[in-house]
């Protein structure tokens, strides 16, 4: 599955392997077939997406930014 609604060509399907929560931002590690991709996103987004260890996601990579979309 790929996310069609965004203009990001580099999409890596994986599972959340770790979340390091902060007050405002959190680090989300995603294990992909190519290795671990880390995203720094707001803690609010972590909660709104319902992300947890083992969640299936797509890491959307554009330049130095890594976005997360829950499957």
mmCIF file of N, CA and C in Angstrom:
data_model
loop_
_atom_site.group_PDB
_atom_site.id
_atom_site.type_symbol
_atom_site.label_atom_id
_atom_site.label_comp_id
_atom_site.label_asym_id
_atom_site.label_seq_id
_atom_site.Cartn_x
_atom_site.Cartn_y
_atom_site.Cartn_z
ATOM 1 N N UNK A 1 0.848 -1.183 0.000
ATOM 2 C CA UNK A 1 0.000 0.000 0.000
ATOM 3 C C UNK A 1 0.882 1.231 0.000
ATOM 4 N N UNK A 2 0.503 2.223 -0.777
ATOM 5 C CA UNK A 2 1.197 3.502 -0.741
ATOM 6 C C UNK A 2 0.174 4.607 -0.492
ATOM 7 N N UNK A 3 0.658 5.690 0.061
ATOM 8 C CA UNK A 3 -0.194 6.830 0.332
ATOM 9 C C UNK A 3 -0.194 7.691 -0.930
ATOM 10 N N UNK A 4 -1.347 7.842 -1.577
ATOM 11 C CA UNK A 4 -1.448 8.545 -2.845
ATOM 12 C C UNK A 4 -1.723 10.041 -2.674
ATOM 13 N N UNK A 5 -2.244 10.455 -1.519
ATOM 14 C CA UNK A 5 -2.735 11.820 -1.352
ATOM 15 C C UNK A 5 -1.631 12.832 -1.061
ATOM 16 N N UNK A 6 -0.395 12.378 -0.921
ATOM 17 C CA UNK A 6 0.705 13.290 -0.634
ATOM 18 C C UNK A 6 1.756 13.169 -1.727
ATOM 19 N N UNK A 7 2.530 14.224 -1.906
ATOM 20 C CA UNK A 7 3.554 14.234 -2.945
ATOM 21 C C UNK A 7 4.898 13.829 -2.342
ATOM 22 N N UNK A 8 4.997 12.599 -1.905
ATOM 23 C CA UNK A 8 6.236 12.068 -1.352
ATOM 24 C C UNK A 8 6.517 10.749 -2.062
ATOM 25 N N UNK A 9 7.648 10.672 -2.742
ATOM 26 C CA UNK A 9 7.967 9.465 -3.511
ATOM 27 C C UNK A 9 8.604 8.373 -2.671
ATOM 28 N N UNK A 10 9.354 8.732 -1.633
ATOM 29 C CA UNK A 10 10.048 7.747 -0.816
ATOM 30 C C UNK A 10 9.169 7.309 0.348
ATOM 31 N N UNK A 11 8.535 6.161 0.189
ATOM 32 C CA UNK A 11 7.615 5.629 1.194
ATOM 33 C C UNK A 11 8.125 4.258 1.634
ATOM 34 N N UNK A 12 8.317 4.099 2.935
ATOM 35 C CA UNK A 12 8.839 2.858 3.477
ATOM 36 C C UNK A 12 7.855 2.277 4.485
ATOM 37 N N UNK A 13 7.291 1.118 4.147
ATOM 38 C CA UNK A 13 6.364 0.443 5.043
ATOM 39 C C UNK A 13 7.163 -0.201 6.174
ATOM 40 N N UNK A 14 6.637 -0.112 7.392
ATOM 41 C CA UNK A 14 7.332 -0.702 8.526
ATOM 42 C C UNK A 14 6.457 -0.735 9.764
ATOM 43 N N UNK A 15 7.101 -1.081 10.870
ATOM 44 C CA UNK A 15 6.418 -1.123 12.168
ATOM 45 C C UNK A 15 7.158 -0.246 13.162
ATOM 46 N N UNK A 16 6.391 0.402 14.029
ATOM 47 C CA UNK A 16 6.981 1.227 15.073
ATOM 48 C C UNK A 16 7.745 0.306 16.024
ATOM 49 N N UNK A 17 9.039 0.587 16.198
ATOM 50 C CA UNK A 17 9.854 -0.237 17.098
ATOM 51 C C UNK A 17 10.078 0.433 18.445
ATOM 52 N N UNK A 18 9.970 1.769 18.483
ATOM 53 C CA UNK A 18 10.145 2.482 19.750
ATOM 54 C C UNK A 18 9.576 3.885 19.630
ATOM 55 N N UNK A 19 9.023 4.373 20.737
ATOM 56 C CA UNK A 19 8.566 5.758 20.824
ATOM 57 C C UNK A 19 9.175 6.364 22.080
ATOM 58 N N UNK A 20 9.898 7.447 21.893
ATOM 59 C CA UNK A 20 10.445 8.188 23.034
ATOM 60 C C UNK A 20 9.628 9.465 23.142
ATOM 61 N N UNK A 21 8.734 9.473 24.140
ATOM 62 C CA UNK A 21 7.783 10.580 24.299
ATOM 63 C C UNK A 21 8.416 11.751 25.023
ATOM 64 N N UNK A 22 8.108 12.937 24.523
ATOM 65 C CA UNK A 22 8.475 14.172 25.189
ATOM 66 C C UNK A 22 7.205 14.964 25.452
ATOM 67 N N UNK A 23 7.332 16.077 26.141
ATOM 68 C CA UNK A 23 6.157 16.904 26.423
ATOM 69 C C UNK A 23 5.538 17.467 25.150
ATOM 70 N N UNK A 24 6.392 17.922 24.232
ATOM 71 C CA UNK A 24 5.913 18.578 23.013
ATOM 72 C C UNK A 24 6.180 17.722 21.776
ATOM 73 N N UNK A 25 7.381 17.165 21.665
ATOM 74 C CA UNK A 25 7.727 16.326 20.516
ATOM 75 C C UNK A 25 8.177 14.948 20.988
ATOM 76 N N UNK A 26 8.027 13.972 20.114
ATOM 77 C CA UNK A 26 8.426 12.605 20.400
ATOM 78 C C UNK A 26 9.235 12.055 19.235
ATOM 79 N N UNK A 27 10.119 11.083 19.530
ATOM 80 C CA UNK A 27 10.869 10.382 18.498
ATOM 81 C C UNK A 27 10.173 9.049 18.245
ATOM 82 N N UNK A 28 9.933 8.758 16.973
ATOM 83 C CA UNK A 28 9.285 7.504 16.595
ATOM 84 C C UNK A 28 10.252 6.743 15.698
ATOM 85 N N UNK A 29 10.699 5.569 16.146
ATOM 86 C CA UNK A 29 11.564 4.704 15.344
ATOM 87 C C UNK A 29 10.700 3.705 14.599
ATOM 88 N N UNK A 30 10.933 3.603 13.280
ATOM 89 C CA UNK A 30 10.186 2.683 12.430
ATOM 90 C C UNK A 30 11.165 1.675 11.828
ATOM 91 N N UNK A 31 10.922 0.400 12.092
ATOM 92 C CA UNK A 31 11.740 -0.660 11.505
ATOM 93 C C UNK A 31 11.203 -0.955 10.116
ATOM 94 N N UNK A 32 12.034 -0.725 9.086
ATOM 95 C CA UNK A 32 11.665 -0.994 7.700
ATOM 96 C C UNK A 32 12.558 -2.122 7.187
ATOM 97 N N UNK A 33 12.253 -2.690 6.018
ATOM 98 C CA UNK A 33 13.133 -3.704 5.444
ATOM 99 C C UNK A 33 14.546 -3.166 5.162
ATOM 100 N N UNK A 34 14.693 -1.837 5.133
ATOM 101 C CA UNK A 34 15.968 -1.210 4.813
ATOM 102 C C UNK A 34 16.694 -0.698 6.050
ATOM 103 N N UNK A 35 16.116 -0.885 7.227
ATOM 104 C CA UNK A 35 16.706 -0.392 8.468
ATOM 105 C C UNK A 35 15.724 0.486 9.212
ATOM 106 N N UNK A 36 16.228 1.146 10.241
ATOM 107 C CA UNK A 36 15.379 1.988 11.090
ATOM 108 C C UNK A 36 15.354 3.412 10.562
ATOM 109 N N UNK A 37 14.141 3.968 10.479
ATOM 110 C CA UNK A 37 13.924 5.366 10.128
ATOM 111 C C UNK A 37 13.349 6.037 11.369
ATOM 112 N N UNK A 38 13.905 7.184 11.755
ATOM 113 C CA UNK A 38 13.432 7.907 12.929
ATOM 114 C C UNK A 38 12.748 9.195 12.502
ATOM 115 N N UNK A 39 11.579 9.430 13.082
ATOM 116 C CA UNK A 39 10.830 10.652 12.829
ATOM 117 C C UNK A 39 10.643 11.399 14.144
ATOM 118 N N UNK A 40 10.787 12.715 14.093
ATOM 119 C CA UNK A 40 10.475 13.562 15.241
ATOM 120 C C UNK A 40 9.172 14.276 14.892
ATOM 121 N N UNK A 41 8.109 13.914 15.619
ATOM 122 C CA UNK A 41 6.790 14.498 15.384
ATOM 123 C C UNK A 41 6.216 14.968 16.717
ATOM 124 N N UNK A 42 5.156 15.758 16.655
ATOM 125 C CA UNK A 42 4.569 16.231 17.904
ATOM 126 C C UNK A 42 3.976 15.060 18.686
ATOM 127 N N UNK A 43 4.036 15.168 19.984
ATOM 128 C CA UNK A 43 3.449 14.142 20.842
ATOM 129 C C UNK A 43 1.944 14.079 20.622
ATOM 130 N N UNK A 44 1.348 15.216 20.322
ATOM 131 C CA UNK A 44 -0.084 15.250 20.001
ATOM 132 C C UNK A 44 -0.380 14.380 18.781
ATOM 133 N N UNK A 45 0.481 14.444 17.759
ATOM 134 C CA UNK A 45 0.291 13.615 16.568
ATOM 135 C C UNK A 45 0.436 12.134 16.891
ATOM 136 N N UNK A 46 1.374 11.790 17.761
ATOM 137 C CA UNK A 46 1.532 10.396 18.198
ATOM 138 C C UNK A 46 0.214 9.909 18.793
ATOM 139 N N UNK A 47 -0.372 10.725 19.655
ATOM 140 C CA UNK A 47 -1.633 10.352 20.312
ATOM 141 C C UNK A 47 -2.794 10.302 19.319
ATOM 142 N N UNK A 48 -2.889 11.306 18.445
ATOM 143 C CA UNK A 48 -4.000 11.346 17.488
ATOM 144 C C UNK A 48 -3.939 10.198 16.483
ATOM 145 N N UNK A 49 -2.724 9.777 16.101
ATOM 146 C CA UNK A 49 -2.569 8.638 15.188
ATOM 147 C C UNK A 49 -2.714 7.301 15.912
ATOM 148 N N UNK A 50 -2.707 7.340 17.243
ATOM 149 C CA UNK A 50 -2.808 6.102 18.014
ATOM 150 C C UNK A 50 -1.576 5.228 17.850
ATOM 151 N N UNK A 51 -0.409 5.865 17.696
ATOM 152 C CA UNK A 51 0.817 5.104 17.487
ATOM 153 C C UNK A 51 1.263 4.416 18.767
ATOM 154 N N UNK A 52 1.731 3.200 18.613
ATOM 155 C CA UNK A 52 2.267 2.414 19.719
ATOM 156 C C UNK A 52 3.285 1.453 19.136
ATOM 157 N N UNK A 53 4.093 0.872 19.989
ATOM 158 C CA UNK A 53 5.061 -0.120 19.530
ATOM 159 C C UNK A 53 4.307 -1.222 18.782
ATOM 160 N N UNK A 54 4.756 -1.550 17.576
ATOM 161 C CA UNK A 54 4.114 -2.575 16.767
ATOM 162 C C UNK A 54 3.112 -2.044 15.757
ATOM 163 N N UNK A 55 2.755 -0.750 15.831
ATOM 164 C CA UNK A 55 1.825 -0.173 14.854
ATOM 165 C C UNK A 55 2.428 -0.252 13.456
ATOM 166 N N UNK A 56 1.614 -0.665 12.483
ATOM 167 C CA UNK A 56 2.060 -0.666 11.092
ATOM 168 C C UNK A 56 1.880 0.738 10.536
ATOM 169 N N UNK A 57 2.963 1.270 9.944
ATOM 170 C CA UNK A 57 2.960 2.638 9.439
ATOM 171 C C UNK A 57 3.697 2.696 8.108
ATOM 172 N N UNK A 58 3.621 3.851 7.471
ATOM 173 C CA UNK A 58 4.432 4.162 6.303
ATOM 174 C C UNK A 58 5.254 5.392 6.663
ATOM 175 N N UNK A 59 6.585 5.283 6.536
ATOM 176 C CA UNK A 59 7.458 6.430 6.740
ATOM 177 C C UNK A 59 7.561 7.150 5.408
ATOM 178 N N UNK A 60 7.171 8.413 5.402
ATOM 179 C CA UNK A 60 7.182 9.228 4.195
ATOM 180 C C UNK A 60 8.390 10.154 4.272
ATOM 181 N N UNK A 61 9.380 9.926 3.430
ATOM 182 C CA UNK A 61 10.640 10.653 3.526
ATOM 183 C C UNK A 61 10.736 11.683 2.417
ATOM 184 N N UNK A 62 10.907 12.942 2.798
ATOM 185 C CA UNK A 62 11.107 14.033 1.848
ATOM 186 C C UNK A 62 12.203 14.923 2.417
ATOM 187 N N UNK A 63 13.324 14.988 1.740
ATOM 188 C CA UNK A 63 14.480 15.748 2.194
ATOM 189 C C UNK A 63 14.908 15.232 3.564
ATOM 190 N N UNK A 64 14.975 16.090 4.572
ATOM 191 C CA UNK A 64 15.388 15.645 5.902
ATOM 192 C C UNK A 64 14.198 15.377 6.812
ATOM 193 N N UNK A 65 12.995 15.475 6.296
ATOM 194 C CA UNK A 65 11.781 15.273 7.093
ATOM 195 C C UNK A 65 11.241 13.869 6.904
ATOM 196 N N UNK A 66 10.841 13.243 8.003
ATOM 197 C CA UNK A 66 10.209 11.940 7.944
ATOM 198 C C UNK A 66 8.828 12.065 8.567
ATOM 199 N N UNK A 67 7.783 11.802 7.791
ATOM 200 C CA UNK A 67 6.421 11.842 8.272
ATOM 201 C C UNK A 67 5.923 10.421 8.470
ATOM 202 N N UNK A 68 4.900 10.249 9.279
ATOM 203 C CA UNK A 68 4.349 8.925 9.590
ATOM 204 C C UNK A 68 2.869 8.910 9.229
ATOM 205 N N UNK A 69 2.438 7.826 8.568
ATOM 206 C CA UNK A 69 1.026 7.599 8.282
ATOM 207 C C UNK A 69 0.674 6.210 8.781
ATOM 208 N N UNK A 70 -0.373 6.109 9.590
ATOM 209 C CA UNK A 70 -0.783 4.817 10.129
ATOM 210 C C UNK A 70 -1.567 4.040 9.080
ATOM 211 N N UNK A 71 -1.294 2.752 8.972
ATOM 212 C CA UNK A 71 -2.012 1.883 8.035
ATOM 213 C C UNK A 71 -3.278 1.347 8.651
#
